[in-house]
Tab-separated table of C-alpha atoms in Angstrom:
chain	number	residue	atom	x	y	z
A	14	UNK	CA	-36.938	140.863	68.314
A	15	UNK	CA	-35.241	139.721	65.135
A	16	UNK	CA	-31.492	140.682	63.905
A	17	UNK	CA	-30.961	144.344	63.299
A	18	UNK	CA	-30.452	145.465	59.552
A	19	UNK	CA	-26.888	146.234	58.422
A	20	UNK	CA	-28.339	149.797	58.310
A	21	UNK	CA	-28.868	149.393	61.996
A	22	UNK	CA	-25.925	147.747	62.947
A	23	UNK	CA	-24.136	150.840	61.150
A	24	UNK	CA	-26.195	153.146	63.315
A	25	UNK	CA	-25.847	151.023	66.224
A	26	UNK	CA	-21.404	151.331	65.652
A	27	UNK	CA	-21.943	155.264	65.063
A	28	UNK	CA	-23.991	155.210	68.222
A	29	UNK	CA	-21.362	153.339	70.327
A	30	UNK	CA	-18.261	155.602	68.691
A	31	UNK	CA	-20.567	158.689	70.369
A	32	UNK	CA	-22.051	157.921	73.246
A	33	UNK	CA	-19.330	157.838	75.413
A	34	UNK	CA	-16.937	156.101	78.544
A	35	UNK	CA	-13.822	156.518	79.302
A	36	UNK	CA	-11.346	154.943	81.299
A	37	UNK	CA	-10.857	155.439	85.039
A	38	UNK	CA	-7.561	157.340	84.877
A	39	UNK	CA	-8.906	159.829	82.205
A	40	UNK	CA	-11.937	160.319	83.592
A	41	UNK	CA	-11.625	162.878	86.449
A	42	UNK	CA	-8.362	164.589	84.422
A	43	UNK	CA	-9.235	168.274	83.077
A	44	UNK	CA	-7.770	168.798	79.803
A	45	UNK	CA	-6.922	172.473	77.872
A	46	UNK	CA	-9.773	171.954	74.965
A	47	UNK	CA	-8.264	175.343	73.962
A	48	UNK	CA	-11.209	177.102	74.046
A	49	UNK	CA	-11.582	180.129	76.029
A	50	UNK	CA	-14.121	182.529	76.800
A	51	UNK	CA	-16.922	182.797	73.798
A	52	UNK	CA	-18.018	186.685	73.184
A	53	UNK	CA	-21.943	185.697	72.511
A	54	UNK	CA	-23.131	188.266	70.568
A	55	UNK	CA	-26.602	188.793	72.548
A	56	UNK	CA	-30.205	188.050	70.466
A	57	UNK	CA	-32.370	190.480	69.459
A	58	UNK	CA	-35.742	190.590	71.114
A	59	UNK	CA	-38.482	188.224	69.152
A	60	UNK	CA	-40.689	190.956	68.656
A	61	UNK	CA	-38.356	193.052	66.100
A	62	UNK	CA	-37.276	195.457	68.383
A	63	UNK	CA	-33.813	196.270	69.489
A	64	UNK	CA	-34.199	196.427	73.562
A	65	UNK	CA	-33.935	199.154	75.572
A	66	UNK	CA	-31.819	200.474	78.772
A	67	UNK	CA	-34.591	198.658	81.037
A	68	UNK	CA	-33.878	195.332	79.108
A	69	UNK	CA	-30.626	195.649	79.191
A	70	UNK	CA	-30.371	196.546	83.002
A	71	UNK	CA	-32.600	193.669	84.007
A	72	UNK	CA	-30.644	190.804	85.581
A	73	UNK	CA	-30.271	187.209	83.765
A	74	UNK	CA	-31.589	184.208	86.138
A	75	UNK	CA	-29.099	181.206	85.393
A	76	UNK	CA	-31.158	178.004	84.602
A	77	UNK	CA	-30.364	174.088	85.493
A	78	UNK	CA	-27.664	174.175	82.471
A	79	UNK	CA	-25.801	170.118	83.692
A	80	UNK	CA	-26.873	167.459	81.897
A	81	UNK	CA	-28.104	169.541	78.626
A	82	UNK	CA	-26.342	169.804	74.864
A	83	UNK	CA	-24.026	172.648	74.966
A	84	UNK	CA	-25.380	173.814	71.754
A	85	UNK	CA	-28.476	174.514	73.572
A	86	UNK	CA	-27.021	176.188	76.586
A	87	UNK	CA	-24.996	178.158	73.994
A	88	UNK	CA	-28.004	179.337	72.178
A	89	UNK	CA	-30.570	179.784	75.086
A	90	UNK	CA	-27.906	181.641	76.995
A	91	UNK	CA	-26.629	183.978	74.141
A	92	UNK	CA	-30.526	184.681	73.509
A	93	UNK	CA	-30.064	186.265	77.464
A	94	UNK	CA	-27.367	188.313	76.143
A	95	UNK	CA	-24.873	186.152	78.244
A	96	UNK	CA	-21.661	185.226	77.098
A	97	UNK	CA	-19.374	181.722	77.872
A	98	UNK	CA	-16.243	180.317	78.772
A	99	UNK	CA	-16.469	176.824	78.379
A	100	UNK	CA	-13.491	174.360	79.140
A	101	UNK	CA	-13.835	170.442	78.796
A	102	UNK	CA	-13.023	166.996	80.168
A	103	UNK	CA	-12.794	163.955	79.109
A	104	UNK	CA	-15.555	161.726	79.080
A	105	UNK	CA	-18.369	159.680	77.921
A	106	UNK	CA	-20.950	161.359	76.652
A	107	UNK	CA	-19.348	164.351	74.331
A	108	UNK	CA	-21.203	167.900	74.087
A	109	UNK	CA	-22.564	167.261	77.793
A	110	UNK	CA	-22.290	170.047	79.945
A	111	UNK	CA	-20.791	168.319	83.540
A	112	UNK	CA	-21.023	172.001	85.492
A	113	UNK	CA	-21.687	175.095	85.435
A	114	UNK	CA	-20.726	178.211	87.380
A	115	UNK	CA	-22.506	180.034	88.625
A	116	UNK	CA	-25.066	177.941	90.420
A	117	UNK	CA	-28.797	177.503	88.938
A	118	UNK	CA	-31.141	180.340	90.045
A	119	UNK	CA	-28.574	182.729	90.467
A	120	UNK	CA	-29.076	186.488	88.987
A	121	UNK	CA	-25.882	187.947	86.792
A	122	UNK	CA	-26.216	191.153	84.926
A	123	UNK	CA	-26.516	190.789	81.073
A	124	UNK	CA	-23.260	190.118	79.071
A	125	UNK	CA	-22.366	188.252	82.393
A	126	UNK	CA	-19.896	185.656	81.711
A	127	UNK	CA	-20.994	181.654	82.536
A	128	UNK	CA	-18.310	179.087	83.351
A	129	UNK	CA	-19.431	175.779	81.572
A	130	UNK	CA	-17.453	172.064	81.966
A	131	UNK	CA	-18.202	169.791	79.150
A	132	UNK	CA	-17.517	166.477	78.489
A	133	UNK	CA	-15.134	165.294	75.314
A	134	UNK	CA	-14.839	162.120	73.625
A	135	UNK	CA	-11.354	160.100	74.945
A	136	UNK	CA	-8.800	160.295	71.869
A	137	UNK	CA	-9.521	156.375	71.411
A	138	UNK	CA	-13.006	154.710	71.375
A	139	UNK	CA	-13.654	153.183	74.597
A	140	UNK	CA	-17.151	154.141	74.901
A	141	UNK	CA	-20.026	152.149	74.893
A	142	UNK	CA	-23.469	152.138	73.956
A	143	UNK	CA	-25.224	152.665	76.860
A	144	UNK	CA	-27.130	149.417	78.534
A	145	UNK	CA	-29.936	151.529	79.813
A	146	UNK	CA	-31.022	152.470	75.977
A	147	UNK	CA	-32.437	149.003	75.982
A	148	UNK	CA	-33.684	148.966	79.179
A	149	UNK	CA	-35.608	152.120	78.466
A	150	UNK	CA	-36.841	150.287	75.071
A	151	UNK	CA	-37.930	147.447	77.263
A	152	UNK	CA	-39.829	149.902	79.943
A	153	UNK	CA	-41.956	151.032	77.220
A	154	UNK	CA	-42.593	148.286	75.887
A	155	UNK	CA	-43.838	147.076	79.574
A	156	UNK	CA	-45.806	150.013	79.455
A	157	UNK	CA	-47.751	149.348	76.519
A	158	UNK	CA	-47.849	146.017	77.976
A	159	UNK	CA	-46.142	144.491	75.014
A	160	UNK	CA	-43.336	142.612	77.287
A	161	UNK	CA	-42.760	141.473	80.610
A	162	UNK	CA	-41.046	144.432	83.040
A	163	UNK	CA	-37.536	144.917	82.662
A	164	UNK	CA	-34.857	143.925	84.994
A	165	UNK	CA	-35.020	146.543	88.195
A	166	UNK	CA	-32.058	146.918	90.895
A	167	UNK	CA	-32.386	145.984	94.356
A	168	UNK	CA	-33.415	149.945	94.835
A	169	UNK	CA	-34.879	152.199	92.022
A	170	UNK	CA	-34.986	156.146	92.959
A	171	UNK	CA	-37.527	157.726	90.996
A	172	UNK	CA	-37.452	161.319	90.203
A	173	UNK	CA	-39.354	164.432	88.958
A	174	UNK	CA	-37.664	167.462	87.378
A	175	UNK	CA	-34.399	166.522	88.381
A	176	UNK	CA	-35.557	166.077	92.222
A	177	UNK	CA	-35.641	162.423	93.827
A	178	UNK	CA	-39.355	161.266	94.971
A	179	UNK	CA	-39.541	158.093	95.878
A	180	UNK	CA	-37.195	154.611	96.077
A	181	UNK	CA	-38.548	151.604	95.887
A	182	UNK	CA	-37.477	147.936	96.071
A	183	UNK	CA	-37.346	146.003	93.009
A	184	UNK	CA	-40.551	144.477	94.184
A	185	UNK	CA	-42.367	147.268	94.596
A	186	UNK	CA	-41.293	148.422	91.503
A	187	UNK	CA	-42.298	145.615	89.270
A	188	UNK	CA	-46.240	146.719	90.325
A	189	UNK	CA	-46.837	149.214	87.183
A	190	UNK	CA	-48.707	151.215	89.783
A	191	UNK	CA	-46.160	152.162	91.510
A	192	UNK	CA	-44.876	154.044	88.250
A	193	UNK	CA	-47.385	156.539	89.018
A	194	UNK	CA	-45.932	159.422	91.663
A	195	UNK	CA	-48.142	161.872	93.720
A	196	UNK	CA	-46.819	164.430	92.460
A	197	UNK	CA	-48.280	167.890	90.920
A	198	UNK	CA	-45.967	168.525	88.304
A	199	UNK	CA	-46.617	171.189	84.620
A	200	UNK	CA	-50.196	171.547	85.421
A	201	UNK	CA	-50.454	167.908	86.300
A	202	UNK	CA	-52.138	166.470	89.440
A	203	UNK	CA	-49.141	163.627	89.460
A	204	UNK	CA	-46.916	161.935	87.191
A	205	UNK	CA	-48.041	158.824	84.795
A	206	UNK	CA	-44.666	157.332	84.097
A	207	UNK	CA	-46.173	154.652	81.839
A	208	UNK	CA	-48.610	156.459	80.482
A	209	UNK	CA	-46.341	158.791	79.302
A	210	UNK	CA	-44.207	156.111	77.413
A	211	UNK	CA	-47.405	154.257	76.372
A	212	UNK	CA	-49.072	157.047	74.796
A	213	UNK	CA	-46.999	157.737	71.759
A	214	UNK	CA	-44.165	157.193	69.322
A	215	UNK	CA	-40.763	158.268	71.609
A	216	UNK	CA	-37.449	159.703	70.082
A	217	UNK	CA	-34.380	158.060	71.084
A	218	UNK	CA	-31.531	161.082	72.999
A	219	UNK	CA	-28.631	160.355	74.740
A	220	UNK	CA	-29.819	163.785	77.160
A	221	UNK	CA	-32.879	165.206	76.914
A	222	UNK	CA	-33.422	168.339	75.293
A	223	UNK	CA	-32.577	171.588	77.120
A	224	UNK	CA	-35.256	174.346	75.967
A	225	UNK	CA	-38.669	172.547	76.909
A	226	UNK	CA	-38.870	170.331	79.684
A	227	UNK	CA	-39.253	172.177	83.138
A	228	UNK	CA	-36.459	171.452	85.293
A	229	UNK	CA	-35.564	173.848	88.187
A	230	UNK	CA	-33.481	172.087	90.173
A	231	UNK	CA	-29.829	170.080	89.290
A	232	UNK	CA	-29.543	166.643	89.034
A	233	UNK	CA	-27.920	164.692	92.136
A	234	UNK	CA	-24.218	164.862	91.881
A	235	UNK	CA	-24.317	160.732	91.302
A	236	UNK	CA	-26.434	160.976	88.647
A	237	UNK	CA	-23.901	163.711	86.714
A	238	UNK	CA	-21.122	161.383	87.293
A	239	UNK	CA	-22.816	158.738	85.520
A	240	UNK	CA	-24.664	160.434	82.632
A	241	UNK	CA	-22.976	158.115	80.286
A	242	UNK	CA	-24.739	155.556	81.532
A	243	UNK	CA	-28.236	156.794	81.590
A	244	UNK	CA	-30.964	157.237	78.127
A	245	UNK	CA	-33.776	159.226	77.123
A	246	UNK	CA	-36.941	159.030	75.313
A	247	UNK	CA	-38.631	162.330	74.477
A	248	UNK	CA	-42.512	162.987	72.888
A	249	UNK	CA	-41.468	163.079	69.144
A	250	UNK	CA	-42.709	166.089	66.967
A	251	UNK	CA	-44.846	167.825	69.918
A	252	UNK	CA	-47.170	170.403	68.515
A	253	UNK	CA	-45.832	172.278	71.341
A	254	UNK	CA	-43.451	172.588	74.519
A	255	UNK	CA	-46.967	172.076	77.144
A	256	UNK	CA	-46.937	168.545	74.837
A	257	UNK	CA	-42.584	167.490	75.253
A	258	UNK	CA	-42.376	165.114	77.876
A	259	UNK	CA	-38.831	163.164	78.508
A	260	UNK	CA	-38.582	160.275	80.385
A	261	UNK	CA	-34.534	159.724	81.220
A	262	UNK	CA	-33.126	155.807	82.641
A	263	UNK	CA	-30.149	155.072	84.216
A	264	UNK	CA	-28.888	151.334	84.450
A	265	UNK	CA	-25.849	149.929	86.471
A	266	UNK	CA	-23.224	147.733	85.012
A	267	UNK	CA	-25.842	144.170	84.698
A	268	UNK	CA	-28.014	146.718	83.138
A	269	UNK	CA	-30.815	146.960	85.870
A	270	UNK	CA	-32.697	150.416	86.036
A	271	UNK	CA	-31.211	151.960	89.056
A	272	UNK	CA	-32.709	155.379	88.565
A	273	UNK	CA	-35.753	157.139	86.551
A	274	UNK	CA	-36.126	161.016	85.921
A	275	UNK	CA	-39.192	162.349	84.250
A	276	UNK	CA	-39.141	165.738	82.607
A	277	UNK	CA	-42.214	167.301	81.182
A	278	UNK	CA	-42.711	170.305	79.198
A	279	UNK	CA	-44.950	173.524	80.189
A	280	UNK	CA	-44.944	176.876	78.288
């Protein structure tokens, strides 16, 4: 690969500035972001109508809402007529939502209130652009057989919809079959990891978007912790949600994939 662009290297500085880390002692310490609870005004029905006393009495099921943008959450869940009190800490990885209260699957009534903790930027910039964005690069470009595999760690822990599948050594993980889980998954007998990178142009996220790829259970509690460290690709311009598919890396600190989620979109 040849030297990035000054363009790039612009992008590549914006990237670092946003992407997020912070340092140990600020980490864990909750901070007043002086927000308090949001009064979501709640959507009107897509089909022009204004809802009824049925709509209105039918209970709101919370969704897997860690790990997404909090402009999404804030949108999808104002669309359910819920409303948010959001409060933030800092870390890597601003906009993230860290947790969420109540727990995913639980029913609240509509104009319920949801308890969201999201990440915010440390006041100076010690985050860093995230090794496993070019580990991710260099998986797909293993998968289109392009390269040589990238660097694995001693154990990689694949998952599906936010729920761990397999682990595998490094060695068994450097056989590209072993990228492809038995797994029925979105109307899918199993789960082509390479094929889905291999099979079409990829859009860089830092998380991957909240409104189309199935996910029905939370990400392990490891894996929230160190968000900042882990990158997406997602299907660019899908004709529709049955067509997103996210594939989501996480490296540790020499940069070795230590963990692989795969998200994939179903109407």
């Amino acid at each position: 690969m040849g030297r990035p662009t000054p363009v790039k290297h612009l992008a590549a500085i914006a990237l670092m500035l946003l992407a997020g880390c912070s340092t140990p002692d600020e980490s864990d310490r909750d901070v007043d972001p002086g927000v308090g609870a949001t009064a979501a005004t709640p959507a009107a029905p897509q089909d022009g109508t204004t809802g009824g006393a049925d709509e209105r009495r039918t209970p709101a099921r919370v969704g897997v809402l860690v790990g997404a943008r909090l402009r999404e959450v804030r949108e999808a869940l104002t669309g359910q007529g819920l409303r948010l009190e959001v409060t933030s800490r800092v870390r890597c990885g601003a906009g993230v939502v860290l947790a969420q209260d109540p727990a995913p699957g639980t029913e609240v009534d509509r104009g319920a209130t949801i308890g969201l903790v999201v990440a915010r930027a440390p006041a100076t910039a010690t985050c860093t652009f995230p090794y496993a964005a070019t580990a991710l690069r260099r998986l797909e470009a293993w998968a289109r057989e392009d390269e040589p595999a990238p660097e694995l760690a001693d154990r990689v822990r694949f998952l599906v919809a936010n729920r761990p599948v397999r682990t595998l050594t490094a060695a068994r993980a450097g056989d590209p079959a072993a990228w492809t889980l038995d797994v029925a998954y979105a109307e899918r007998p199993d789960v082509r990891i390479l094929d889905l990178l291999s099979s079409g142009p990829m859009a860089d996220r830092d998380v991957p978007p909240f409104s189309c790829p199935v996910k029905s259970v939370a990400l392990p509690a490891d894996l929230v912790r160190r968000l900042p460290s882990s990158w997406s690709l997602v299907t660019r311009r899908p004709r529709a949600c049955m067509e997103e598919a996210a594939v989501q890396v996480w490296t540790d600190g020499a940069g070795r994939i230590t963990d692989v989620n795969v998200l994939l979109g179903s109407p």
